[in-house]
Amino acid sequence: MAKIHIQGNGYKSGDEKSLRSTMESLVGEESDSLGSDLELNGVADKYGFIGGSQQGTVDTAENIPPEVLRQREVKWLEMLNSWDKWMSKKHKKVKLRCQKGIPPSLRGRAWLYLSGGKVKREQNQGKFQEAIQLDGEILFSLLKRVSPVAHRHLKKHKIDPVLYMTEWFMCAFSRTLPWASVLRVWDIFFCEGVKVIFRVGLVLLKCMLGSQEKLKACPGQYETMERLRAIESCYMQEGFLIKEILELQLSERDVEKEHLAQLQSWKESHGELHCKSPPRMHGARAIMAAEPPSRQDLQQKPTIVIDPAQINNSEKKEKDKSKAEKKRNKKDSTLDTPEDQPVPDQSQPMHRETFTLQASNQSLSSTEQDTYL
Amino acid sequence: MDILWQYQFRIILLGDSTVGKSSLLKRFTDGVYSDVADPTVGVDFYARSLDIEPGVKIKLQLWDTAGQERFRSITTSYYRNSVGGLLVFDLTNRKSFEHVREWHREVSEHILPHHMVYILVGHKSDLTRERKVLRDEAEQLAAELGVRYVETSAKCNSNVERAFELLARDIYELMKMGEISARDGWDGVKSGLTAKVLYPAEEEREREKSCNC
């Protein structure tokens, strides 16, 4: 793996983790460029991602010579330096260079420019710093009800929420949880919105600090922070975590109510906010209501052809199953749409097996296959 | 009950993003180095203890801050509770060197009327061919700021130990002289439970103890 060193605020990074690192610079910015269309080679991994090797498998498709990488880096730096000109006059070149692959060391920055996140960030100076701190206060306050023991302990040791929840929230747990759990959390997060992030945070706090027994291990401030940094894997395991967050009673309204309360006390202690603090994002339904799409906007591209016989077959069975049938039938689709991840070619019997396996399992369990369903 | 340390110093790492603060800390606390590094988000923590002199163990509580501008308002609140600071720059990154002054000013202003003990660290000394900051220049800056200067490499494990030790010693000496002391509501310096009396006396007691055994 080539080691890259770049001046300025580029960071050293190997290919392997570049997505993770890059994500860090995007989360919190309004960006939707995380789609897999950025990487065109390779088949979907077991999580339905293309090209990503987030699970730590080292199978680099291309080994670009360091000299070439260096050249590309220089070109990219030039481009980023006069981004407006390049975009207006030489867009084709930008496109081509994206297609060749953005050098890993600059990928994070490049995505920020490409997605418009850079401009958003500049235009909203201070917004995200305040937002994260406010979220921290909301989380902490919600904890009072979920785990009074943990709440009291954190308060006693004056552990500021930003000390433990900054990475949780800014990276939407992608740097905390095991990958399988990250994806399950994100599945629900995309659908139900930010309350899911709060729930995960609350569950983790409760699990780590929720009883006197547990607190014995962390009598002081530092020990507590250390404990929160090394969350026991049993609490982050997909099955356990998902069950816990689904059982936790916390509605959008609870979050918004607390948001308003914390906003009020923020104003009292810090003065007016630099930016408005709009209601938190509450998931797919809220997104659709905010910007009602047309039927055409929602049409799936490429169109998935469904064999009617198969629909009848799996009718009235689990919804999951019919979804999988659709996917299975989608063989030669192109990769233009990020929402349609291709599935590695598997033989039909194999899938049948998967179904029975899935059906016999409780719905929250994790099998290698169920992420396709 | 055994005491694990007599004193605890809280030390903060300062400097632009990507200068290698986290790598420096990982090398010092875990003895490891990795070419692949994720940027720090918010604040991170490490700890290690040092035997500063026979019978005196110092626990260093090390706070790693994100170098990015956007975390600044979060991290500033932790300057005040630190007794020492490593001002880190990247020897191959001119800008990061130029920013040292700003970091120094920002922190110093923030903690007034108190002071922090600093050390200037030129990092990534292994990348000799890409070096953009001369040792002379760095030493000159250190002199201006009235701090020590040391060049380190986490990759080659060069001077890493020394940088932290020098800083810890400076703090310890100032503490002995009474310039720095633990005070209520401040986490920069903490005394372990048994360190009640002054230093020479304590040392004697330690010796006595070992004799009695």
Coordinates of N, CA and C in Angstrom, one line a residue, chain A residues 75-277:
Chain A
K75 N -2.0 17.5 -9.3 CA -3.1 18.0 -10.2 C -4.3 18.3 -9.4
W76 N -4.6 17.5 -8.5 CA -5.8 17.7 -7.7 C -5.7 18.9 -6.8
L77 N -4.5 19.1 -6.2 CA -4.3 20.3 -5.4 C -4.5 21.6 -6.2
E78 N -4.0 21.6 -7.4 CA -4.2 22.7 -8.4 C -5.6 23.0 -8.6
M79 N -6.3 21.9 -8.9 CA -7.7 22.0 -9.2 C -8.5 22.5 -8.0
L80 N -8.2 22.0 -6.9 CA -9.0 22.5 -5.7 C -8.7 24.0 -5.4
N81 N -7.5 24.4 -5.8 CA -7.1 25.8 -5.5 C -7.9 26.8 -6.3
S82 N -8.3 26.4 -7.6 CA -9.2 27.2 -8.3 C -10.4 26.4 -8.8
W83 N -11.1 26.0 -7.9 CA -12.2 25.1 -8.1 C -13.3 25.7 -9.0
D84 N -13.6 26.9 -8.7 CA -14.7 27.6 -9.5 C -14.3 27.6 -11.0
K85 N -13.1 27.9 -11.3 CA -12.7 28.0 -12.7 C -12.7 26.6 -13.4
W86 N -12.2 25.7 -12.7 CA -12.2 24.3 -13.2 C -13.6 23.8 -13.5
M87 N -14.5 24.1 -12.5 CA -15.9 23.6 -12.7 C -16.6 24.3 -13.9
S88 N -16.3 25.6 -14.0 CA -17.0 26.3 -15.1 C -16.4 26.0 -16.5
K89 N -15.0 26.0 -16.5 CA -14.4 25.9 -17.8 C -13.9 24.5 -18.2
K90 N -13.5 23.7 -17.2 CA -12.9 22.4 -17.5 C -13.6 21.3 -16.8
H91 N -14.9 21.4 -16.8 CA -15.6 20.3 -16.1 C -15.3 18.9 -16.5
K92 N -15.1 18.8 -17.8 CA -14.8 17.5 -18.4 C -13.5 16.9 -17.8
K93 N -12.6 17.7 -17.6 CA -11.3 17.3 -17.0 C -11.5 16.8 -15.6
V94 N -12.3 17.6 -14.9 CA -12.6 17.2 -13.5 C -13.3 15.8 -13.5
K95 N -14.2 15.7 -14.4 CA -14.9 14.4 -14.5 C -14.0 13.3 -14.7
L96 N -13.1 13.5 -15.7 CA -12.1 12.5 -16.1 C -11.3 12.1 -14.9
R97 N -10.8 13.1 -14.1 CA -9.9 12.8 -13.0 C -10.7 12.1 -11.9
C98 N -11.9 12.4 -11.8 CA -12.7 11.7 -10.8 C -12.8 10.2 -11.2
Q99 N -13.0 10.0 -12.5 CA -13.2 8.7 -13.0 C -11.9 7.9 -12.8
K100 N -10.7 8.6 -13.0 CA -9.5 7.9 -12.8 C -9.3 7.5 -11.3
G101 N -10.0 8.1 -10.5 CA -9.8 7.9 -9.0 C -9.2 9.0 -8.3
I102 N -9.8 9.5 -7.3 CA -9.2 10.6 -6.6 C -8.2 10.0 -5.7
P103 N -7.0 10.7 -5.6 CA -6.0 10.1 -4.7 C -6.5 10.0 -3.3
P104 N -6.3 8.9 -2.6 CA -6.8 8.7 -1.3 C -6.5 9.8 -0.3
S105 N -5.4 10.4 -0.4 CA -5.0 11.5 0.5 C -5.9 12.7 0.4
L106 N -6.4 12.9 -0.8 CA -7.2 14.1 -1.1 C -8.7 13.8 -1.3
R107 N -9.1 12.5 -1.1 CA -10.4 12.1 -1.4 C -11.4 12.9 -0.5
G108 N -11.1 12.9 0.7 CA -12.0 13.6 1.7 C -12.3 15.0 1.3
R109 N -11.2 15.7 1.0 CA -11.4 17.1 0.6 C -12.1 17.3 -0.8
A110 N -11.7 16.4 -1.7 CA -12.4 16.4 -3.0 C -13.9 16.2 -2.9
W111 N -14.3 15.2 -2.1 CA -15.7 14.9 -2.0 C -16.4 16.2 -1.4
L112 N -15.7 16.8 -0.5 CA -16.3 18.0 0.1 C -16.6 19.1 -0.9
Y113 N -15.7 19.3 -1.8 CA -15.9 20.3 -2.9 C -16.9 19.8 -3.9
L114 N -16.8 18.5 -4.3 CA -17.7 18.0 -5.3 C -19.2 18.1 -4.8
S115 N -19.4 17.8 -3.6 CA -20.7 17.6 -3.0 C -21.3 19.0 -2.7
G116 N -20.5 20.0 -2.6 CA -21.0 21.3 -2.2 C -21.0 21.5 -0.7
G117 N -20.5 20.5 0.0 CA -20.4 20.6 1.4 C -19.5 21.7 1.9
K118 N -18.4 21.9 1.1 CA -17.4 22.9 1.4 C -18.1 24.3 1.5
V119 N -18.9 24.6 0.5 CA -19.6 25.9 0.5 C -20.6 26.0 1.7
K120 N -21.4 25.0 1.9 CA -22.3 24.9 3.0 C -21.6 25.2 4.3
R121 N -20.5 24.6 4.4 CA -19.8 24.7 5.7 C -19.3 26.2 5.9
E122 N -18.8 26.7 4.8 CA -18.3 28.1 4.9 C -19.4 29.1 5.2
Q123 N -20.6 28.8 4.6 CA -21.7 29.7 4.7 C -22.4 29.5 6.1
N124 N -22.1 28.5 6.8 CA -22.7 28.2 8.1 C -21.7 28.1 9.2
Q125 N -20.8 29.1 9.2 CA -19.7 29.0 10.2 C -20.2 28.9 11.6
G126 N -19.7 28.0 12.3 CA -20.0 27.8 13.7 C -21.3 27.0 13.9
K127 N -22.0 26.7 12.9 CA -23.3 26.0 13.0 C -23.1 24.6 13.5
F128 N -22.1 23.9 13.0 CA -22.0 22.5 13.3 C -21.3 22.3 14.7
Q129 N -20.5 23.3 15.1 CA -19.9 23.3 16.4 C -21.0 23.4 17.5
E130 N -21.9 24.4 17.2 CA -23.0 24.6 18.1 C -23.9 23.4 18.1
A131 N -24.2 22.9 16.9 CA -25.2 21.8 16.8 C -24.7 20.6 17.5
I132 N -23.5 20.3 17.5 CA -23.0 19.0 18.1 C -23.1 19.2 19.6
Q133 N -22.8 20.4 20.1 CA -22.8 20.6 21.5 C -24.2 20.6 22.0
L134 N -25.1 21.1 21.2 CA -26.5 21.1 21.6 C -27.1 19.7 21.6
D135 N -26.7 18.9 20.6 CA -27.1 17.5 20.6 C -26.6 16.8 21.8
G136 N -25.4 17.2 22.2 CA -24.8 16.6 23.4 C -25.6 16.8 24.7
E137 N -26.1 18.1 24.8 CA -26.9 18.4 25.9 C -28.3 17.7 25.9
I138 N -28.8 17.6 24.7 CA -30.1 16.8 24.5 C -29.9 15.4 24.9
L139 N -28.8 14.8 24.4 CA -28.6 13.4 24.7 C -28.4 13.2 26.3
F140 N -27.7 14.1 26.9 CA -27.4 14.0 28.3 C -28.7 14.1 29.1
S141 N -29.5 15.0 28.7 CA -30.8 15.2 29.4 C -31.7 14.0 29.2
L142 N -31.7 13.5 28.0 CA -32.6 12.3 27.8 C -32.1 11.1 28.6
L143 N -30.9 11.1 28.9 CA -30.3 10.0 29.7 C -30.9 9.9 31.1
K144 N -31.3 11.0 31.6 CA -31.8 11.1 32.9 C -33.0 10.1 33.1
R145 N -33.8 10.0 32.1 CA -34.9 9.1 32.2 C -34.5 7.7 31.9
V146 N -33.6 7.5 30.9 CA -33.3 6.2 30.5 C -32.4 5.5 31.5
S147 N -31.4 6.2 32.1 CA -30.6 5.6 33.1 C -30.1 6.6 34.1
P148 N -31.0 6.8 35.1 CA -30.6 7.8 36.1 C -29.2 7.6 36.8
V149 N -28.9 6.3 36.9 CA -27.6 6.0 37.5 C -26.4 6.6 36.6
A150 N -26.5 6.3 35.3 CA -25.5 6.8 34.4 C -25.5 8.3 34.4
H151 N -26.6 8.9 34.3 CA -26.8 10.4 34.3 C -26.1 11.0 35.5
R152 N -26.4 10.4 36.7 CA -25.9 11.0 37.9 C -24.3 10.9 37.9
H153 N -23.8 9.8 37.5 CA -22.4 9.5 37.4 C -21.7 10.5 36.5
L154 N -22.2 10.7 35.3 CA -21.6 11.6 34.4 C -21.6 13.1 34.9
K155 N -22.7 13.4 35.6 CA -22.9 14.7 36.1 C -21.9 14.9 37.3
K156 N -21.8 13.9 38.1 CA -20.9 14.0 39.3 C -19.5 14.3 38.8
H157 N -19.1 13.6 37.8 CA -17.7 13.8 37.4 C -17.5 14.8 36.3
K158 N -18.5 15.6 36.1 CA -18.5 16.7 35.1 C -17.9 16.3 33.8
I159 N -18.5 15.3 33.3 CA -18.0 14.8 32.0 C -18.9 15.4 30.9
D160 N -18.4 16.3 30.2 CA -19.1 17.1 29.2 C -19.5 16.1 28.0
P161 N -20.7 16.1 27.6 CA -21.2 15.2 26.6 C -20.3 15.2 25.3
V162 N -19.7 16.4 24.9 CA -18.9 16.4 23.7 C -17.7 15.5 23.9
L163 N -17.3 15.1 25.1 CA -16.2 14.3 25.3 C -16.4 12.8 24.8
Y164 N -17.6 12.4 24.9 CA -17.9 11.0 24.4 C -18.8 10.9 23.2
M165 N -19.6 11.9 23.0 CA -20.5 11.7 21.9 C -20.2 12.4 20.6
T166 N -19.1 13.2 20.5 CA -18.8 13.9 19.3 C -18.6 12.9 18.1
E167 N -17.7 12.0 18.4 CA -17.5 11.0 17.3 C -18.7 10.2 17.0
W168 N -19.4 9.8 18.0 CA -20.7 9.0 17.8 C -21.6 9.7 16.8
F169 N -21.9 11.0 17.1 CA -22.8 11.7 16.4 C -22.3 12.2 15.0
M170 N -21.1 12.7 15.0 CA -20.6 13.3 13.8 C -20.3 12.2 12.7
C171 N -20.0 11.0 13.2 CA -19.7 9.9 12.3 C -20.9 8.9 12.3
A172 N -22.0 9.3 12.9 CA -23.1 8.4 13.0 C -22.8 7.0 13.3
F173 N -21.9 6.9 14.3 CA -21.4 5.6 14.9 C -20.6 4.7 13.9
S174 N -20.2 5.3 12.8 CA -19.5 4.5 11.8 C -18.1 4.2 12.3
R175 N -17.6 5.0 13.3 CA -16.3 4.7 13.8 C -16.3 4.0 15.2
T176 N -17.5 3.7 15.6 CA -17.7 3.1 17.0 C -18.1 1.7 16.9
L177 N -19.2 1.5 16.1 CA -19.8 0.1 16.1 C -19.1 -0.8 15.1
P178 N -19.2 -2.1 15.3 CA -18.7 -3.0 14.2 C -19.6 -2.8 12.9
W179 N -19.0 -3.0 11.8 CA -19.6 -2.6 10.5 C -21.0 -3.2 10.4
A180 N -21.2 -4.4 10.7 CA -22.5 -5.0 10.6 C -23.6 -4.2 11.3
S181 N -23.2 -3.7 12.5 CA -24.1 -3.0 13.3 C -24.3 -1.5 12.7
V182 N -23.2 -1.0 12.2 CA -23.3 0.3 11.6 C -24.4 0.3 10.5
L183 N -24.3 -0.7 9.7 CA -25.3 -0.7 8.6 C -26.7 -0.9 9.0
R184 N -26.9 -1.8 10.0 CA -28.2 -2.0 10.6 C -28.8 -0.7 11.2
V185 N -27.9 0.0 11.9 CA -28.3 1.2 12.5 C -28.7 2.3 11.5
W186 N -27.8 2.3 10.4 CA -28.1 3.3 9.3 C -29.4 2.9 8.6
D187 N -29.7 1.7 8.4 CA -30.9 1.3 7.8 C -32.1 1.9 8.5
I188 N -32.0 1.8 9.8 CA -33.2 2.4 10.6 C -33.0 3.9 10.7
F189 N -31.8 4.4 10.8 CA -31.6 5.8 10.8 C -32.1 6.5 9.6
F190 N -31.8 6.0 8.4 CA -32.4 6.6 7.2 C -33.9 6.6 7.2
C191 N -34.5 5.6 7.7 CA -35.9 5.5 7.7 C -36.6 6.4 8.8
E192 N -36.0 6.3 10.0 CA -36.7 7.0 11.1 C -36.0 8.2 11.6
G193 N -34.9 8.5 11.1 CA -34.3 9.8 11.4 C -33.4 9.8 12.7
V194 N -33.2 11.0 13.1 CA -32.1 11.3 14.1 C -32.4 10.7 15.5
K195 N -33.6 10.4 15.8 CA -33.9 9.8 17.1 C -33.1 8.4 17.3
V196 N -32.9 7.8 16.1 CA -32.1 6.5 16.2 C -30.7 6.7 16.7
I197 N -30.1 7.8 16.3 CA -28.8 8.1 16.7 C -28.8 8.4 18.3
F198 N -29.8 9.1 18.7 CA -29.9 9.3 20.1 C -30.1 8.0 20.9
R199 N -31.0 7.2 20.3 CA -31.2 5.9 21.0 C -30.0 5.0 21.1
V200 N -29.2 5.0 20.0 CA -28.0 4.2 20.1 C -27.1 4.7 21.2
G201 N -26.9 6.1 21.3 CA -26.1 6.7 22.3 C -26.6 6.4 23.7
L202 N -27.9 6.4 23.8 CA -28.5 6.2 25.2 C -28.3 4.7 25.6
V203 N -28.5 3.8 24.6 CA -28.3 2.4 24.9 C -26.8 2.1 25.3
L204 N -25.9 2.7 24.6 CA -24.5 2.5 24.9 C -24.2 3.0 26.3
L205 N -24.7 4.2 26.6 CA -24.4 4.8 27.9 C -25.0 3.9 29.0
K206 N -26.2 3.5 28.8 CA -26.9 2.7 29.8 C -26.1 1.4 30.0
C207 N -25.7 0.8 28.9 CA -25.0 -0.5 29.0 C -23.7 -0.4 29.7
M208 N -23.0 0.7 29.5 CA -21.7 0.9 30.1 C -21.7 1.4 31.5
L209 N -22.6 2.3 31.8 CA -22.6 3.0 33.1 C -23.9 2.8 33.9
G210 N -24.7 1.9 33.5 CA -26.1 1.9 34.0 C -26.3 1.2 35.3
S211 N -25.3 0.7 36.0 CA -25.5 0.2 37.3 C -24.4 0.4 38.3
Q212 N -24.6 0.4 39.5 CA -23.5 0.6 40.5 C -22.4 -0.3 40.3
E213 N -22.7 -1.6 40.0 CA -21.7 -2.6 39.7 C -20.8 -2.1 38.6
K214 N -21.4 -1.6 37.5 CA -20.5 -1.2 36.4 C -19.7 0.1 36.7
L215 N -20.2 0.9 37.6 CA -19.5 2.1 37.9 C -18.3 1.9 38.8
K216 N -18.3 0.7 39.4 CA -17.1 0.4 40.3 C -15.9 0.4 39.4
A217 N -16.0 0.0 38.2 CA -14.8 0.0 37.3 C -14.4 1.4 36.9
C218 N -15.2 2.4 37.1 CA -14.7 3.7 36.7 C -15.1 4.8 37.7
P219 N -14.3 4.8 38.8 CA -14.6 5.7 39.8 C -14.3 7.2 39.5
G220 N -13.5 7.4 38.5 CA -13.1 8.8 38.2 C -13.5 9.3 36.9
Q221 N -13.2 10.5 36.6 CA -13.6 11.1 35.3 C -12.9 10.4 34.1
Y222 N -11.5 10.2 34.3 CA -10.8 9.7 33.2 C -11.2 8.2 33.0
E223 N -11.3 7.5 34.1 CA -11.7 6.1 33.9 C -13.0 5.9 33.2
T224 N -13.9 6.9 33.5 CA -15.2 6.8 32.9 C -15.1 7.1 31.4
M225 N -14.3 8.1 31.0 CA -14.1 8.4 29.6 C -13.5 7.2 28.9
E226 N -12.5 6.6 29.6 CA -11.9 5.4 29.0 C -12.9 4.3 28.8
R227 N -13.7 4.1 29.7 CA -14.7 3.0 29.6 C -15.6 3.3 28.4
L228 N -16.0 4.5 28.2 CA -16.9 4.9 27.1 C -16.2 4.8 25.8
R229 N -14.9 4.8 25.8 CA -14.1 4.8 24.6 C -13.9 3.3 24.2
A230 N -14.0 2.4 25.2 CA -13.8 1.0 24.8 C -15.1 0.2 25.2
I231 N -16.1 0.4 24.4 CA -17.4 -0.2 24.7 C -17.3 -1.7 24.4
E232 N -17.8 -2.5 25.4 CA -17.7 -3.9 25.3 C -18.4 -4.4 24.0
S233 N -17.8 -5.3 23.4 CA -18.3 -5.7 22.0 C -19.7 -6.4 22.2
C234 N -20.0 -7.0 23.3 CA -21.3 -7.6 23.4 C -22.5 -6.6 23.3
Y235 N -22.2 -5.4 23.7 CA -23.3 -4.3 23.6 C -23.4 -3.8 22.2
M236 N -22.4 -4.0 21.4 CA -22.4 -3.4 20.1 C -22.8 -4.4 19.0
Q237 N -22.9 -5.7 19.5 CA -23.2 -6.7 18.6 C -24.6 -6.5 18.0
E238 N -24.7 -6.7 16.7 CA -25.9 -6.4 15.9 C -27.2 -6.8 16.5
G239 N -27.3 -8.0 16.9 CA -28.6 -8.5 17.4 C -29.0 -7.8 18.7
F240 N -28.1 -7.8 19.6 CA -28.3 -7.1 20.9 C -28.7 -5.7 20.7
L241 N -27.8 -5.0 20.0 CA -28.0 -3.5 19.9 C -29.3 -3.1 19.2
I242 N -29.6 -3.8 18.1 CA -30.9 -3.5 17.4 C -32.1 -3.7 18.3
K243 N -32.0 -4.8 19.0 CA -33.2 -5.1 19.9 C -33.3 -4.0 20.9
E244 N -32.2 -3.6 21.5 CA -32.2 -2.6 22.5 C -32.7 -1.2 22.0
I245 N -32.3 -0.9 20.8 CA -32.7 0.5 20.4 C -34.2 0.5 19.9
L246 N -34.6 -0.7 19.5 CA -36.0 -0.8 19.2 C -36.9 -0.8 20.4
E247 N -36.4 -1.3 21.5 CA -37.2 -1.4 22.7 C -37.2 0.0 23.5
L248 N -36.2 0.8 23.2 CA -36.1 2.0 24.0 C -37.2 3.0 23.5
Q249 N -37.9 3.5 24.5 CA -39.0 4.4 24.2 C -38.5 5.8 24.0
L250 N -38.4 6.2 22.8 CA -37.9 7.6 22.6 C -38.5 8.1 21.2
S251 N -39.4 9.0 21.3 CA -40.0 9.4 20.0 C -39.4 10.7 19.5
E252 N -39.8 11.0 18.2 CA -39.4 12.3 17.7 C -39.8 13.4 18.5
R253 N -40.9 13.3 19.1 CA -41.5 14.4 19.9 C -40.6 14.6 21.2
D254 N -40.2 13.4 21.7 CA -39.3 13.5 22.9 C -38.0 14.3 22.6
V255 N -37.5 13.9 21.4 CA -36.2 14.6 21.0 C -36.5 16.1 20.8
E256 N -37.5 16.4 20.1 CA -37.8 17.8 19.8 C -38.1 18.6 21.1
K257 N -38.8 18.0 22.0 CA -39.2 18.6 23.3 C -37.9 19.0 24.0
E258 N -37.0 18.0 24.1 CA -35.7 18.2 24.7 C -34.9 19.2 24.0
H259 N -35.0 19.2 22.7 CA -34.2 20.2 21.9 C -34.6 21.6 22.2
L260 N -35.9 21.8 22.3 CA -36.4 23.2 22.7 C -35.9 23.6 24.1
A261 N -36.0 22.6 25.0 CA -35.6 22.9 26.4 C -34.1 23.2 26.4
Q262 N -33.3 22.5 25.7 CA -31.9 22.7 25.8 C -31.5 24.0 25.0
L263 N -32.3 24.3 24.0 CA -32.0 25.5 23.2 C -32.2 26.7 24.1
Q264 N -33.2 26.6 24.9 CA -33.5 27.7 25.9 C -32.4 27.8 26.9
S265 N -31.9 26.7 27.5 CA -30.9 26.9 28.5 C -29.5 27.3 27.8
W266 N -29.4 26.9 26.6 CA -28.2 27.3 25.8 C -28.2 28.8 25.7
K267 N -29.3 29.3 25.3 CA -29.4 30.8 25.1 C -29.1 31.5 26.4
E268 N -29.6 30.9 27.5 CA -29.4 31.6 28.8 C -27.9 31.5 29.2
S269 N -27.2 30.5 28.9 CA -25.8 30.4 29.3 C -24.8 30.9 28.2
H270 N -25.1 30.7 27.0 CA -24.2 31.1 25.9 C -24.6 32.3 25.1
G271 N -25.9 32.8 25.3 CA -26.4 33.8 24.4 C -27.0 33.2 23.1
E272 N -27.3 34.1 22.2 CA -28.0 33.6 21.0 C -27.1 32.7 20.2
L273 N -27.7 31.8 19.4 CA -26.9 30.9 18.6 C -26.5 31.7 17.3
H274 N -25.4 31.2 16.7 CA -24.9 31.8 15.5 C -25.8 31.5 14.3
C275 N -26.4 30.4 14.4 CA -27.3 29.9 13.3 C -28.6 29.4 13.9
K276 N -29.6 29.4 13.1 CA -30.8 28.8 13.6 C -30.7 27.3 13.9
S277 N -31.4 26.8 14.9 CA -31.3 25.4 15.1 C -32.7 24.8 14.8

